[in-house]
XYZ file of C-alpha atoms in Angstrom:
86
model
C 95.271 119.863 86.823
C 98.566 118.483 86.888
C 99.229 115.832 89.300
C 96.252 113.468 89.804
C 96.235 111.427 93.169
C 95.187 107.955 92.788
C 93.948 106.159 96.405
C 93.855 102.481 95.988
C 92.744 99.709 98.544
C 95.543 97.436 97.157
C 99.183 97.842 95.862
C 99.523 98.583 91.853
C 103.128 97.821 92.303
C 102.908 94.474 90.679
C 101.489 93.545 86.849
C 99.420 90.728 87.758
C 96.383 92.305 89.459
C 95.048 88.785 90.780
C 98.215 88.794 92.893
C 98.343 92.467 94.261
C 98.054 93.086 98.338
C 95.803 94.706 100.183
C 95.970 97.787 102.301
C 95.906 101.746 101.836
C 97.926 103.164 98.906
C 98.297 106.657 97.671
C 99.928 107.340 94.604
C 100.572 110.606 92.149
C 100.386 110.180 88.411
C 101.750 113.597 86.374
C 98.746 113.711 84.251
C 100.517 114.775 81.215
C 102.918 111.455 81.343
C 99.945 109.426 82.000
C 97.969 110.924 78.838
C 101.340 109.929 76.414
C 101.805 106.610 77.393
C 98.086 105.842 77.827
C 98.135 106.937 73.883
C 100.575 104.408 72.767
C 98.787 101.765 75.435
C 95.916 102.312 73.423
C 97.311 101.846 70.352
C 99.665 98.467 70.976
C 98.310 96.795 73.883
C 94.503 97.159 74.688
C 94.050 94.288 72.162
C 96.208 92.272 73.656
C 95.082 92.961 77.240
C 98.129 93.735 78.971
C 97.986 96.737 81.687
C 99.495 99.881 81.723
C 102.824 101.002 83.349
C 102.622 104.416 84.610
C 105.787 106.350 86.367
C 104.502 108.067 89.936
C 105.887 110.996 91.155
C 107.696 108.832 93.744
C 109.626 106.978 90.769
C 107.982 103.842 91.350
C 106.254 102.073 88.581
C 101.885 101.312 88.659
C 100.230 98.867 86.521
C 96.826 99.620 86.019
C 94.398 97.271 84.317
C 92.222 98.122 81.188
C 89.294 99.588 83.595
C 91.344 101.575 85.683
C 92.967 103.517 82.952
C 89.445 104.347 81.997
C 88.740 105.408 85.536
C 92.289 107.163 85.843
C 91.378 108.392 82.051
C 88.201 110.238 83.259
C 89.542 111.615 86.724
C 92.302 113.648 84.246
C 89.021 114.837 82.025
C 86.805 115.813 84.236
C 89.788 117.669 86.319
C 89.014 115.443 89.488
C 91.671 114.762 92.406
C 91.766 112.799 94.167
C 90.296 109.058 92.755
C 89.951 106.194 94.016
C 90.233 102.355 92.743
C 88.606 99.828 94.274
């Protein structure tokens, strides 16, 4: 699988997930991007709690908190399209 479709029920447009709207989103991570940059994520910045910036396919820019890159992480393991976050 290449390209893994994340659904969401609010927008992961912004980095502060208390303050993200609501509403139907759709966006598709390259899962090959997503596995570098979740690497170095996991190296620098799980400690410190900050969430991860991922590139879509549309060229806009995600933030994902700690327990939807595990979510995201799994989808792109188990070869499942599309997910969804709550």
């Amino acid at each position: 699988m290449e390209i893994l479709e994340i659904q969401s029920s609010h927008s992961l447009i912004t980095s502060m997930p208390r303050s993200r709207p609501t509403g139907a989103h759709v966006y598709k991570v390259h899962c090959r991007q997503f596995t570098l940059v979740y690497k170095d994520w996991q190296k620098d910045a799980t400690a410190q709690g900050h969430p991860l910036a991922v590139m879509t396919l549309g060229f806009e820019r995600i933030w994902l908190t700690a327990e939807e890159v595990e979510q995201v992480a799994t989808a792109i393991r188990a070869t499942s399209s599309p997910i969804t976050l709550g």
